[in-house]
PDB file of C-alpha atoms in Angstrom:
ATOM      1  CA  UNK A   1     -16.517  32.525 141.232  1.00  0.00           C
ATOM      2  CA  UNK A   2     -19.098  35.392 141.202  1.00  0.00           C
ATOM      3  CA  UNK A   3     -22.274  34.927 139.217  1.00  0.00           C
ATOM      4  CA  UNK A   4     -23.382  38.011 137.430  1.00  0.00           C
ATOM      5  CA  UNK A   5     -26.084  39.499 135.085  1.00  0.00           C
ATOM      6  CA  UNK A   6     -26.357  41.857 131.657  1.00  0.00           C
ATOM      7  CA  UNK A   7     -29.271  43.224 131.872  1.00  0.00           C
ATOM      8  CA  UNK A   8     -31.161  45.455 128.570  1.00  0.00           C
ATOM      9  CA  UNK A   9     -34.064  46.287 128.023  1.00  0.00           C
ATOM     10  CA  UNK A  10     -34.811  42.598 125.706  1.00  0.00           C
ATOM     11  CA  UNK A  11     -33.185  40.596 127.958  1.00  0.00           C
ATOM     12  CA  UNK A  12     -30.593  39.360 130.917  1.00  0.00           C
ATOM     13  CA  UNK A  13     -27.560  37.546 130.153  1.00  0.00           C
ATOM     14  CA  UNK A  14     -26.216  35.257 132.589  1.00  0.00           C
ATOM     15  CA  UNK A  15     -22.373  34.918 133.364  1.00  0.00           C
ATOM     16  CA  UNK A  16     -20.114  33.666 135.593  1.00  0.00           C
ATOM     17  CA  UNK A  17     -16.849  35.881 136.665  1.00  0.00           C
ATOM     18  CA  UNK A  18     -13.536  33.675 137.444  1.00  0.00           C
ATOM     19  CA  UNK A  19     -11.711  34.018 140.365  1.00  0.00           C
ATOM     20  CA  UNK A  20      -8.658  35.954 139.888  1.00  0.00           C
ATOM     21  CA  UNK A  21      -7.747  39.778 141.438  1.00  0.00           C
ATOM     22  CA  UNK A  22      -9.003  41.471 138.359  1.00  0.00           C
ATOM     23  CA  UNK A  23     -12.304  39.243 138.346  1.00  0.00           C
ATOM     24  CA  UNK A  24     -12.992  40.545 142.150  1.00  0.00           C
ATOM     25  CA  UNK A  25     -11.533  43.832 141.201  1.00  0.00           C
ATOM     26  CA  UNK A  26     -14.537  44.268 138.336  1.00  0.00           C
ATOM     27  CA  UNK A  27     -16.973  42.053 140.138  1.00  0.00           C
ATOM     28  CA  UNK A  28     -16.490  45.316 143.202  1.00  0.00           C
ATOM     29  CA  UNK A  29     -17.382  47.698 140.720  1.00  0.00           C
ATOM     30  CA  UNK A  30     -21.049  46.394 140.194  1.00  0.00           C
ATOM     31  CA  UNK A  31     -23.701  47.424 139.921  1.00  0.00           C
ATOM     32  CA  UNK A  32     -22.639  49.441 136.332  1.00  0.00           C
ATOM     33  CA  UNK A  33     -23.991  51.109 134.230  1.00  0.00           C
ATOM     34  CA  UNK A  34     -22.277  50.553 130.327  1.00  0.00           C
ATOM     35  CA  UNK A  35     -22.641  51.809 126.700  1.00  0.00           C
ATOM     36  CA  UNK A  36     -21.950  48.885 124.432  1.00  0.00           C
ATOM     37  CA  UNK A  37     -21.100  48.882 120.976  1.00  0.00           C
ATOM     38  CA  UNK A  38     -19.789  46.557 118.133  1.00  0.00           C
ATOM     39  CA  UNK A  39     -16.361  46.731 117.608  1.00  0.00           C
ATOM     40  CA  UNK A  40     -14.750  44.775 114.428  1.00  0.00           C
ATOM     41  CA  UNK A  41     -17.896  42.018 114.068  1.00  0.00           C
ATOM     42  CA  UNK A  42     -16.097  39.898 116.507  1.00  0.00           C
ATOM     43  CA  UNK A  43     -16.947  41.714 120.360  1.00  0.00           C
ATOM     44  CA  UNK A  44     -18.834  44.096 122.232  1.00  0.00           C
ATOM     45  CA  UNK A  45     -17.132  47.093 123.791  1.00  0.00           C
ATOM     46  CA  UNK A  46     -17.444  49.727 126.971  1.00  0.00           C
ATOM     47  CA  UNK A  47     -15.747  51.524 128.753  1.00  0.00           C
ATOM     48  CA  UNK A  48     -14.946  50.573 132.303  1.00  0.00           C
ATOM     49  CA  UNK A  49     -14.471  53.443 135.225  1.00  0.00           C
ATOM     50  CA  UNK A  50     -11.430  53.250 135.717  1.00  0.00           C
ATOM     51  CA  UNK A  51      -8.646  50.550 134.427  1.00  0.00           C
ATOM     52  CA  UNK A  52      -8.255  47.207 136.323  1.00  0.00           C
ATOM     53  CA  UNK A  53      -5.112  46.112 138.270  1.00  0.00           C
ATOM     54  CA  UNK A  54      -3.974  43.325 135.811  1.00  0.00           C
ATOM     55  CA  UNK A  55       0.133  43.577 136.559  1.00  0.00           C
ATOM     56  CA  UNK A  56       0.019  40.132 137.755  1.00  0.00           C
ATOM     57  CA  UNK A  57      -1.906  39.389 134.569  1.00  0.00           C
ATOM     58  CA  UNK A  58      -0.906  36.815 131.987  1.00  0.00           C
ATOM     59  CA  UNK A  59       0.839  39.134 129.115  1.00  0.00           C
ATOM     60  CA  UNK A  60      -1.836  38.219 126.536  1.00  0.00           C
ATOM     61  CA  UNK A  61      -5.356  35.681 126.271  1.00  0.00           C
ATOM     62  CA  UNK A  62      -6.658  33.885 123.118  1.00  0.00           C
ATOM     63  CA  UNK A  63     -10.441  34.739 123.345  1.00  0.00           C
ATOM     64  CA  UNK A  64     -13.512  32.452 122.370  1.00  0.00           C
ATOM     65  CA  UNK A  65     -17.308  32.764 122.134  1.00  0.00           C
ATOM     66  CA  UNK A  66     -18.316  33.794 125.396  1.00  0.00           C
ATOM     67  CA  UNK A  67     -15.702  35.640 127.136  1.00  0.00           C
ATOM     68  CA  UNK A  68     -15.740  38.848 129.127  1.00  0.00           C
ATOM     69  CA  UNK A  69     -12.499  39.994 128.724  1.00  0.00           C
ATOM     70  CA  UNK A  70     -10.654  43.746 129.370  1.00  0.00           C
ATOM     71  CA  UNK A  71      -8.316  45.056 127.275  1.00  0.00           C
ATOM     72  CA  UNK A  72      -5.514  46.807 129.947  1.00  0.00           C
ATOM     73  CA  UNK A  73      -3.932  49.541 127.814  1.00  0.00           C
ATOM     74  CA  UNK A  74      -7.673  50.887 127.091  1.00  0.00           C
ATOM     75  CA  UNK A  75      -8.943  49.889 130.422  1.00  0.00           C
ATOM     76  CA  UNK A  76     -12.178  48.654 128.529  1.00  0.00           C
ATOM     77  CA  UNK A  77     -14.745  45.220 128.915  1.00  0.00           C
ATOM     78  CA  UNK A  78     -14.320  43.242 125.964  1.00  0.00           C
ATOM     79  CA  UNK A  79     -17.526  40.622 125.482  1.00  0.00           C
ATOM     80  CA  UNK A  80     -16.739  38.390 122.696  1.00  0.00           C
ATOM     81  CA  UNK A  81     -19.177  37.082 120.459  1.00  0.00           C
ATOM     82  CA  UNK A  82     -16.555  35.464 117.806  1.00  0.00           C
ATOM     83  CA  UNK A  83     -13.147  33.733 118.804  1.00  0.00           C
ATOM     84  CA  UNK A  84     -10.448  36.240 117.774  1.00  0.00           C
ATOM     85  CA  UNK A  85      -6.622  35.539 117.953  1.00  0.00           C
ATOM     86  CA  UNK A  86      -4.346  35.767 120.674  1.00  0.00           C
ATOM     87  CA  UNK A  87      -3.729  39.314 122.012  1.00  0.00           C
ATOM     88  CA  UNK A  88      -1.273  41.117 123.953  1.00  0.00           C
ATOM     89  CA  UNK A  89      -2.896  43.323 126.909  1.00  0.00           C
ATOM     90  CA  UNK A  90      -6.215  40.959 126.779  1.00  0.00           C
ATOM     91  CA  UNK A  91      -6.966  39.880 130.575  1.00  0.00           C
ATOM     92  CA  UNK A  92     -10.374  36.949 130.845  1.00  0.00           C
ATOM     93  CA  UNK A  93     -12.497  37.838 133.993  1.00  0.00           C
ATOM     94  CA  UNK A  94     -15.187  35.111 132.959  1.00  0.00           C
ATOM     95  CA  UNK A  95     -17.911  33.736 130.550  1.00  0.00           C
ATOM     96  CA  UNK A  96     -21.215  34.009 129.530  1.00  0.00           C
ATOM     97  CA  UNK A  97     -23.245  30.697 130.420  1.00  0.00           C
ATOM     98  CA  UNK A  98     -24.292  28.730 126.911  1.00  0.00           C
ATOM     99  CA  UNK A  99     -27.553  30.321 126.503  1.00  0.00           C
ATOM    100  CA  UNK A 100     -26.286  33.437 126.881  1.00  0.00           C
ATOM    101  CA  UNK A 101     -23.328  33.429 124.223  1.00  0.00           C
ATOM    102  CA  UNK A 102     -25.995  33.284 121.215  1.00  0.00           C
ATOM    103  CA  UNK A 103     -27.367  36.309 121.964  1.00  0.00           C
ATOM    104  CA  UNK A 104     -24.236  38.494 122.521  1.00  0.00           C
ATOM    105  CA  UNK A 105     -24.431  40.094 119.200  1.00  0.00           C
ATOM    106  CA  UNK A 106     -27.425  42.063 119.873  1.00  0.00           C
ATOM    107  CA  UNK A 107     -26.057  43.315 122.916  1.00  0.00           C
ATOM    108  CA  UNK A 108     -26.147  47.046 122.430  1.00  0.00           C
ATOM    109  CA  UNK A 109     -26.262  50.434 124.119  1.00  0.00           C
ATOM    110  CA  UNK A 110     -27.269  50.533 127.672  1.00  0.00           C
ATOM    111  CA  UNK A 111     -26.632  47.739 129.542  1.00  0.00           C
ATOM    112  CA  UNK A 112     -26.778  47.032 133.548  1.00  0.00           C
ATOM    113  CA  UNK A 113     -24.132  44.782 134.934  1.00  0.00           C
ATOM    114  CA  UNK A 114     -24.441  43.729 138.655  1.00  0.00           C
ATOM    115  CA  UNK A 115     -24.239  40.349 140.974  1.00  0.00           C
ATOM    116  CA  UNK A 116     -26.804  37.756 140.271  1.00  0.00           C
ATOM    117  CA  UNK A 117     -28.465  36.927 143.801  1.00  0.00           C
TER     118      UNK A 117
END
């Protein structure tokens, strides 16, 4: 398991990336550099560069409060804020720690992702 920050300009967000492929595949990625923005009151959206390997992939993930998520046929990071239901395509890479969860609906515009030290 990777630890890894959000940072903005506020505040950093702590999380915690499982350990699957498509976990290490994001978790190589970092540092990033995202635009985040609301999408249907329930997560946070941006797109990743490029789409993650997620063939071997459960076919679909119920999401709660808390997960960082991608959705494969967009090839985007999904952070969700609200549970939602389950959905087809939607692969978990990891969570946000408890204090961190509350404060994932102000999460907005630029945001720097990279590995906690």
């Amino acid at each position: 398991m990777t630890a890894i920050i959000f940072i903005t300009d506020a505040e950093t967000l702590h999380a915690t990336l499982d350990d699957t492929p498509y976990a290490r595949e994001f978790a190589a990625m970092l540092p990033l550099e995202m635009e985040f923005s609301d999408y249907h009151g329930v997560e946070k959206v941006a797109d990743l560069p490029h789409k993650l390997d997620t063939s071997a992939a459960p076919t679909s993930y119920e999401p709660t409060t808390g997960d960082i998520t991608t959705y494969a046929p967009w090839g985007n990071l999904a952070l969700f804020y609200k549970p939602f239901s389950n959905s087809r395509g939607l692969v978990r890479l990891g969570e946000f720690d408890a204090a961190s969860r509350s404060k994932l609906t102000t999460l907005e515009g630029r945001v720097r992702i990279e590995v906690s030290e």
